[in-house]
PDB file of C-alpha atoms in Angstrom:
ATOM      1  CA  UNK A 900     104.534  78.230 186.665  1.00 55.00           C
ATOM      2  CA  UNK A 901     107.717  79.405 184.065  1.00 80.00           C
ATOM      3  CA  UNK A 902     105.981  82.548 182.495  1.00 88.00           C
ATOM      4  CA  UNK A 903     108.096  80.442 179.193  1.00 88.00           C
ATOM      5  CA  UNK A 904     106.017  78.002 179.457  1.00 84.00           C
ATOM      6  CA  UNK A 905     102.729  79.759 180.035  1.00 88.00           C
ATOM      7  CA  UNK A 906     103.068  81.842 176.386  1.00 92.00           C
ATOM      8  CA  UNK A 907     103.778  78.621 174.918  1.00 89.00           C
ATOM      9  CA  UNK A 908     100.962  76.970 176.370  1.00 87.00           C
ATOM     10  CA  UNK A 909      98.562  79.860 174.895  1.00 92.00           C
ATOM     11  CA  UNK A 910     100.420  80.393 171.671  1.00 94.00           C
ATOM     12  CA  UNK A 911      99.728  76.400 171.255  1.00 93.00           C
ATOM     13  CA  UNK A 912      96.086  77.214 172.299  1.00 94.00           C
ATOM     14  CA  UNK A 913      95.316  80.099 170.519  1.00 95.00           C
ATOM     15  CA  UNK A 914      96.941  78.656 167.174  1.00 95.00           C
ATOM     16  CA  UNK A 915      94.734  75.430 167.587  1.00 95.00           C
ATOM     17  CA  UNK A 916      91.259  77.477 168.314  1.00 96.00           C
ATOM     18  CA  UNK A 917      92.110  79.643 165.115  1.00 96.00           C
ATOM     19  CA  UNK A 918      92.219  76.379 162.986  1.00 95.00           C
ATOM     20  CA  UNK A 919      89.103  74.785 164.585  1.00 95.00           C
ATOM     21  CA  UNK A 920      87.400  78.191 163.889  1.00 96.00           C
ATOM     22  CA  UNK A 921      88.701  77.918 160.427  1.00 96.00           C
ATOM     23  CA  UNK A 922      87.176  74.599 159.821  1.00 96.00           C
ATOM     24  CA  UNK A 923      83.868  75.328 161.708  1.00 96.00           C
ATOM     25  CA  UNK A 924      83.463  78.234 159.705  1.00 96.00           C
ATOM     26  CA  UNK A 925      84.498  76.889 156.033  1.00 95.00           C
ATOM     27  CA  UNK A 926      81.765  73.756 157.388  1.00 95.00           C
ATOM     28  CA  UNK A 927      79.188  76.435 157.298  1.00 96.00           C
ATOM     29  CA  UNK A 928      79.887  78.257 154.681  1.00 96.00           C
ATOM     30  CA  UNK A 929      80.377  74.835 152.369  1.00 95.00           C
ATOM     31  CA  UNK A 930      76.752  73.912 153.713  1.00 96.00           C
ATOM     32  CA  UNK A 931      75.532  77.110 152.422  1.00 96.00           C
ATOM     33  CA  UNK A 932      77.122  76.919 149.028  1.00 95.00           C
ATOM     34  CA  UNK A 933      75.669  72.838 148.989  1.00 95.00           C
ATOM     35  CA  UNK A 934      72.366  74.222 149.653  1.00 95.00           C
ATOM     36  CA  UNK A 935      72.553  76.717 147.238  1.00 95.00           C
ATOM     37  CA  UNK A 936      74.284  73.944 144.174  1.00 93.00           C
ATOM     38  CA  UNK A 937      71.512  71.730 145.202  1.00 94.00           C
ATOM     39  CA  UNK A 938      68.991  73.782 144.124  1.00 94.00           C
ATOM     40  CA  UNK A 939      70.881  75.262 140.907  1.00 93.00           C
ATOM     41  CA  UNK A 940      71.119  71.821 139.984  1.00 92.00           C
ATOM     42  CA  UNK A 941      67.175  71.176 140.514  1.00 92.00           C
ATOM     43  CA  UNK A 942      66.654  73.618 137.936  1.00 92.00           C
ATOM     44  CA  UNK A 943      69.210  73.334 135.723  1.00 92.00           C
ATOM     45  CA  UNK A 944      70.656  69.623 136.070  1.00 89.00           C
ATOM     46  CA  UNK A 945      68.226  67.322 137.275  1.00 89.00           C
ATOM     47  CA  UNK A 946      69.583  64.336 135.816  1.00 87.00           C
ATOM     48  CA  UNK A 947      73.106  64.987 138.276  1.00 86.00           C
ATOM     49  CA  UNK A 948      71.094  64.450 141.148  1.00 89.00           C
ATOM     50  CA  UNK A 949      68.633  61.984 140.275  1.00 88.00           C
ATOM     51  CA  UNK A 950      67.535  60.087 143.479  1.00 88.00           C
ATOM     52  CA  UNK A 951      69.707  61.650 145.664  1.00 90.00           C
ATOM     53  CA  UNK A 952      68.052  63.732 148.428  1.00 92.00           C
ATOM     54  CA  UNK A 953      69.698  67.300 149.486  1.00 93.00           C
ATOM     55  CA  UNK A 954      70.740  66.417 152.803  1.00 94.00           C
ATOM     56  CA  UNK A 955      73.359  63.152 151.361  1.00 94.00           C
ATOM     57  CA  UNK A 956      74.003  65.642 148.899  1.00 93.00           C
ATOM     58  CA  UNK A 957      75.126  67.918 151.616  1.00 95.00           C
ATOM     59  CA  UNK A 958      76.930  65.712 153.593  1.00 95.00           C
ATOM     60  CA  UNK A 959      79.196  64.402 150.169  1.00 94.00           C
ATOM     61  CA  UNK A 960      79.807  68.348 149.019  1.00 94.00           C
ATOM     62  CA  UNK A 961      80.910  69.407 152.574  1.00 95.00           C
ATOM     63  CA  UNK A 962      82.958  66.352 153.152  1.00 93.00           C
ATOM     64  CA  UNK A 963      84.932  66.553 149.574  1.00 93.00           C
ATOM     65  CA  UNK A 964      85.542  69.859 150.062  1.00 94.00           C
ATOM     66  CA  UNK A 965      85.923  70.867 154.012  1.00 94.00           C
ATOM     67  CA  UNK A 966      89.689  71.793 154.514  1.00 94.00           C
ATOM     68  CA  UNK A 967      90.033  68.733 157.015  1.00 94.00           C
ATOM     69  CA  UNK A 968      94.046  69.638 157.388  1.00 94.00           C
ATOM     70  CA  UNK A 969      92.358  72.256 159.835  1.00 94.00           C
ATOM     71  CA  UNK A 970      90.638  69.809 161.856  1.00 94.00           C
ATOM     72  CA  UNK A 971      93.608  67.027 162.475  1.00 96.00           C
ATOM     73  CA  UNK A 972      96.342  69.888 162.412  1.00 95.00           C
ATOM     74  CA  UNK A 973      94.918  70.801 166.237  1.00 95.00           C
ATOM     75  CA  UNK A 974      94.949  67.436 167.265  1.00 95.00           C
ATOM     76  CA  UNK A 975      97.863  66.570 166.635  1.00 95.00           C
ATOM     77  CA  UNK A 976      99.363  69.886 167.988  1.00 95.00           C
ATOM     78  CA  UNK A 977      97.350  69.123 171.386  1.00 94.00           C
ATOM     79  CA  UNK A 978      97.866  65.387 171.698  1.00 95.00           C
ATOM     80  CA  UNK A 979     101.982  66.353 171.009  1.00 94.00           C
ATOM     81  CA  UNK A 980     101.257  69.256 174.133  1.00 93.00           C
ATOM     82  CA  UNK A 981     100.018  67.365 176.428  1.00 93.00           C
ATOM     83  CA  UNK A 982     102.023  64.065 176.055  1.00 94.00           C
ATOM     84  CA  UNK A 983     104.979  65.881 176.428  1.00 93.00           C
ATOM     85  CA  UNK A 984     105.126  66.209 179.967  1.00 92.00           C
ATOM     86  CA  UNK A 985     104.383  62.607 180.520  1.00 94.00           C
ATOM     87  CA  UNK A 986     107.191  61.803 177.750  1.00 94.00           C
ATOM     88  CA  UNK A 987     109.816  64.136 180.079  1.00 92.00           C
ATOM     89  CA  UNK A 988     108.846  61.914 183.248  1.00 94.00           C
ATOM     90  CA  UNK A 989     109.303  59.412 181.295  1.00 93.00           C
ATOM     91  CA  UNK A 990     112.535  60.023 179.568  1.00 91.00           C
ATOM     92  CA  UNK A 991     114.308  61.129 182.725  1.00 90.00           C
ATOM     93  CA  UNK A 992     113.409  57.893 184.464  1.00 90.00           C
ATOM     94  CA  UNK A 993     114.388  55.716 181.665  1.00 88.00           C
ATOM     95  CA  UNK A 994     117.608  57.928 181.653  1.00 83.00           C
ATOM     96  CA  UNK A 995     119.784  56.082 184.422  1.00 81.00           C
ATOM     97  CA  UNK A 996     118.634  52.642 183.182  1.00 81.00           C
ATOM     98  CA  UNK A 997     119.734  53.720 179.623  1.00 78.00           C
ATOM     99  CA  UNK A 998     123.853  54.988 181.150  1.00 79.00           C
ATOM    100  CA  UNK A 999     123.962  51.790 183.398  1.00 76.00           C
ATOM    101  CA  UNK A1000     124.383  49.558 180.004  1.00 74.00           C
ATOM    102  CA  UNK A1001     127.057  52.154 179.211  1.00 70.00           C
ATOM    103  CA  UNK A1002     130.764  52.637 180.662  1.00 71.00           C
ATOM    104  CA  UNK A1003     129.156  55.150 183.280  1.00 66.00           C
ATOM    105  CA  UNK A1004     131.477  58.287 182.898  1.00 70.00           C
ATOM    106  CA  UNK A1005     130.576  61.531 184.407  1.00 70.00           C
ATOM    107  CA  UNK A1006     129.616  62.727 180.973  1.00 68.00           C
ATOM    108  CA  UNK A1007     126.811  60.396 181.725  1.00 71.00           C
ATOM    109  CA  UNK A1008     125.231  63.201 183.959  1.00 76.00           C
ATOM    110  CA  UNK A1009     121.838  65.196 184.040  1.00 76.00           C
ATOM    111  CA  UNK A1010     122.500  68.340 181.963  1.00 74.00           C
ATOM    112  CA  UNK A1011     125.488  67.105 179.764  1.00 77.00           C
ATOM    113  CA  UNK A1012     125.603  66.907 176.365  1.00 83.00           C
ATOM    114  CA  UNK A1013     124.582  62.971 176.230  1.00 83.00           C
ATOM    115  CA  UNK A1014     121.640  63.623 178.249  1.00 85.00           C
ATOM    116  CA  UNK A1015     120.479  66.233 175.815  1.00 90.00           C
ATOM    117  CA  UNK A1016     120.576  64.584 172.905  1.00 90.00           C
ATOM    118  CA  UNK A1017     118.573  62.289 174.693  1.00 88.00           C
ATOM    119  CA  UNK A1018     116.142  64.796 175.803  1.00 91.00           C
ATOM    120  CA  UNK A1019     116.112  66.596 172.472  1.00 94.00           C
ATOM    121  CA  UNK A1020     115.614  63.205 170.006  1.00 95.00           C
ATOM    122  CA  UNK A1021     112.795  61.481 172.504  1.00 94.00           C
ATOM    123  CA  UNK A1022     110.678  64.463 172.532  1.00 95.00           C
ATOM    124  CA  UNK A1023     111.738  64.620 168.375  1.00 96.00           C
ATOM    125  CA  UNK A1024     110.516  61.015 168.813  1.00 95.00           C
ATOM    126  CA  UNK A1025     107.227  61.685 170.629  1.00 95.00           C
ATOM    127  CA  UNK A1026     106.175  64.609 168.787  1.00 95.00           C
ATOM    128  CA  UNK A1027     106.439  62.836 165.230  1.00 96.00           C
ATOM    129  CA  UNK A1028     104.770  59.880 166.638  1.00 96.00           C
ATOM    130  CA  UNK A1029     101.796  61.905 167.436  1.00 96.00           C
ATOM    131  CA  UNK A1030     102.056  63.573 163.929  1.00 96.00           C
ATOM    132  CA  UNK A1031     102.034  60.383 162.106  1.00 96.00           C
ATOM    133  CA  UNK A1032      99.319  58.735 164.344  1.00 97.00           C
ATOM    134  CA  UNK A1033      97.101  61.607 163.659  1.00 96.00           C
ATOM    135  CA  UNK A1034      97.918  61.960 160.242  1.00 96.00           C
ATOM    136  CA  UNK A1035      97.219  58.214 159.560  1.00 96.00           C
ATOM    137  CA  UNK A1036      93.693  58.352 160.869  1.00 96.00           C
ATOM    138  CA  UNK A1037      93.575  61.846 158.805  1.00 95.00           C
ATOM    139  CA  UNK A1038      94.390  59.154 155.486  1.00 94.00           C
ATOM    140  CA  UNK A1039      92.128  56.624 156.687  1.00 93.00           C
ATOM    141  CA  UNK A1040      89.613  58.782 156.645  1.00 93.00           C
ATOM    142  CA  UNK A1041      89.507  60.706 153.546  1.00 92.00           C
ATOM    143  CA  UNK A1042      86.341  60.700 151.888  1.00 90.00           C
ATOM    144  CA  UNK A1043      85.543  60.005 148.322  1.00 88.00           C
ATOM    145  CA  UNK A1044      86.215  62.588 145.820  1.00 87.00           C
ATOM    146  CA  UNK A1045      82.883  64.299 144.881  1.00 88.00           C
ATOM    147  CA  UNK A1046      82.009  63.590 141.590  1.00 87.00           C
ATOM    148  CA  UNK A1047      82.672  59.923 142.184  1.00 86.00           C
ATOM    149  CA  UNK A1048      80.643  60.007 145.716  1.00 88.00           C
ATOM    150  CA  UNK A1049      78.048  61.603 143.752  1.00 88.00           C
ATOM    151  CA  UNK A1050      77.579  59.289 141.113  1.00 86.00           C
ATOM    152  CA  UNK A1051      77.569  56.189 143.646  1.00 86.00           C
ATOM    153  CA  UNK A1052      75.036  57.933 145.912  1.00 89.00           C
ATOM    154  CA  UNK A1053      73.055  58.307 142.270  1.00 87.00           C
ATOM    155  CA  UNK A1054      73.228  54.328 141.773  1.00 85.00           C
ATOM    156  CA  UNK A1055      75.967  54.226 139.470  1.00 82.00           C
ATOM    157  CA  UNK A1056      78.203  51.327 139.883  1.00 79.00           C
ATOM    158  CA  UNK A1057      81.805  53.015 139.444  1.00 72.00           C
ATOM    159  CA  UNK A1058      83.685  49.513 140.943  1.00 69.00           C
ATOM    160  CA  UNK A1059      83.000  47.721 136.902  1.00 62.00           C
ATOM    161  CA  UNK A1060      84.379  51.094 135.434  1.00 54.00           C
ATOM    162  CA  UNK A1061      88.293  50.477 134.340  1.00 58.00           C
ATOM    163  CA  UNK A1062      89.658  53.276 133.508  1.00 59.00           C
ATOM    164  CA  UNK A1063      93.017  53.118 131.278  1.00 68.00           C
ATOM    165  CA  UNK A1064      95.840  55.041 131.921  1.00 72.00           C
ATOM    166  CA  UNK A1065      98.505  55.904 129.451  1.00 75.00           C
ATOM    167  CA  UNK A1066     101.873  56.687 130.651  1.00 73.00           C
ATOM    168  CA  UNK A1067     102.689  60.082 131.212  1.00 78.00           C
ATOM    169  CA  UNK A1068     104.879  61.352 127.299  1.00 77.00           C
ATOM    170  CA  UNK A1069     107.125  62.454 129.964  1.00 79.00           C
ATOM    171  CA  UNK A1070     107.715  59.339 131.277  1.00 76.00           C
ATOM    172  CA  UNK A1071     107.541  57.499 127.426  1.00 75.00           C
ATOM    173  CA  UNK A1072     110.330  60.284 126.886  1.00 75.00           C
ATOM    174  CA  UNK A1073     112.547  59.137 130.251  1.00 73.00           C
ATOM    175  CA  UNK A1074     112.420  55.608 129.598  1.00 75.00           C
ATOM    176  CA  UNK A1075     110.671  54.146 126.564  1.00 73.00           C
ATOM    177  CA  UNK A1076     107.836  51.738 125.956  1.00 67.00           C
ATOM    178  CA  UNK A1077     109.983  48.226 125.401  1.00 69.00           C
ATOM    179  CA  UNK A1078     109.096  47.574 122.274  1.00 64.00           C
ATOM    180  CA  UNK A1079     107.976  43.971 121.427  1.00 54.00           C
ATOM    181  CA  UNK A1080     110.512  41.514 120.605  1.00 61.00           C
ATOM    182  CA  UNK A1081     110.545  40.508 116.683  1.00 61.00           C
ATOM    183  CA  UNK A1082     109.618  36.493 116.299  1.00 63.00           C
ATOM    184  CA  UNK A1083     112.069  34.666 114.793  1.00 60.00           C
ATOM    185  CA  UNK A1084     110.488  32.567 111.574  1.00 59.00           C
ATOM    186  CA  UNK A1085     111.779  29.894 109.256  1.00 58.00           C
ATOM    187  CA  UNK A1086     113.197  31.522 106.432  1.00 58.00           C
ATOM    188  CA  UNK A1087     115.034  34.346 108.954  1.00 54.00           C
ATOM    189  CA  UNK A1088     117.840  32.731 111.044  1.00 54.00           C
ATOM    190  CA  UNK A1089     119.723  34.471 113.745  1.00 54.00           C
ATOM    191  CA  UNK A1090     122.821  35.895 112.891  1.00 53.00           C
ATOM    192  CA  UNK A1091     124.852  33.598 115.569  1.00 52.00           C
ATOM    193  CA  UNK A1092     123.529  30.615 113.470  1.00 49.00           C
ATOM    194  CA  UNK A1093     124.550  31.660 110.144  1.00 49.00           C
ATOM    195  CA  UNK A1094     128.637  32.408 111.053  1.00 44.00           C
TER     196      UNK A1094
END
């Protein structure tokens, strides 16, 4: 095996076992601090956790706050690793069917400046479809924000709530609110119909 491609191999390793430790160890030490709100909040604020038992109320403070980046960032790093060589195989034997639809020069050949661009823009390819697979199961599975989780595991229904949202004075600024168009009445004519 290229000693190249044995320090990649571990670099990849090593950099995806340091973020799994990162999120194993920020699991445990958000269970610790939910433990520890939990029971602040049984002395101080008993009405924030009315009916909800410390182990959901576990479960919703880790998963708001756990830095899930750490846990998906891995996957995706492995699942792009070890696709790869199965995306070369592939590439290089899609490769002459690909220069048979073209004029067939010798420029065509294995290790020319065509080829690599091939080479370079499929693996491009495969690596960003593993990013945005990964990354769309990341967004599908987002949890609630906390406070809201919290008030729904407390009863509250949150789905009737409508919450109104001015536009940002930035935005009133950039473009302004249309204002309403004046009604025309009886004794006011346009000016078109008095020239």
């Amino acid at each position: 095996m290229d000693l190249t491609l044995f320090i990649v191999a571990l670099v990849i390793f090593t950099v995806s076992a340091a973020l799994l430790s990162r999120w194993l160890s920020a699991r445990i030490n958000l269970t610790a601090d939910a433990r520890a709100e939990y029971a602040e909040r049984v002395l101080t604020k008993p009405g924030t956790i009315a009916g909800v038992e410390e182990a959901v109320f576990v479960k919703l403070y880790v998963g708001a706050h756990e830095p899930r980046w750490a846990l998906y960032m891995p996957i995706a790093l492995l699942s792009a690793t070890l696709a790869t060589p199965l995306a070369a195989i592939a590439l290089v034997a899609f490769w002459p069917v690909f220069t048979s639809m073209l004029d067939g020069g010798p420029w065509y050949d294995v290790g020319y400046y065509p080829w690599m661009f091939y080479m370079f823009f499929g693996f491009c390819g495969l690596w960003a479809l593993c990013a945005a697979i990964v990354a769309r199961i990341h967004h599908a599975r987002s949890p609630e924000a906390f406070q809201p989780a919290l008030a729904r595991a407390r009863g509250e229904p949150l789905d009737d709530v409508v919450i109104k949202r001015g536009r940002p004075k930035w935005a009133v600024r950039a473009r302004p609110d249309p204002a309403p168009e004046p009604k025309s009445t009886p004794e006011t004519k346009p000016a078109t119909e008095t020239e």
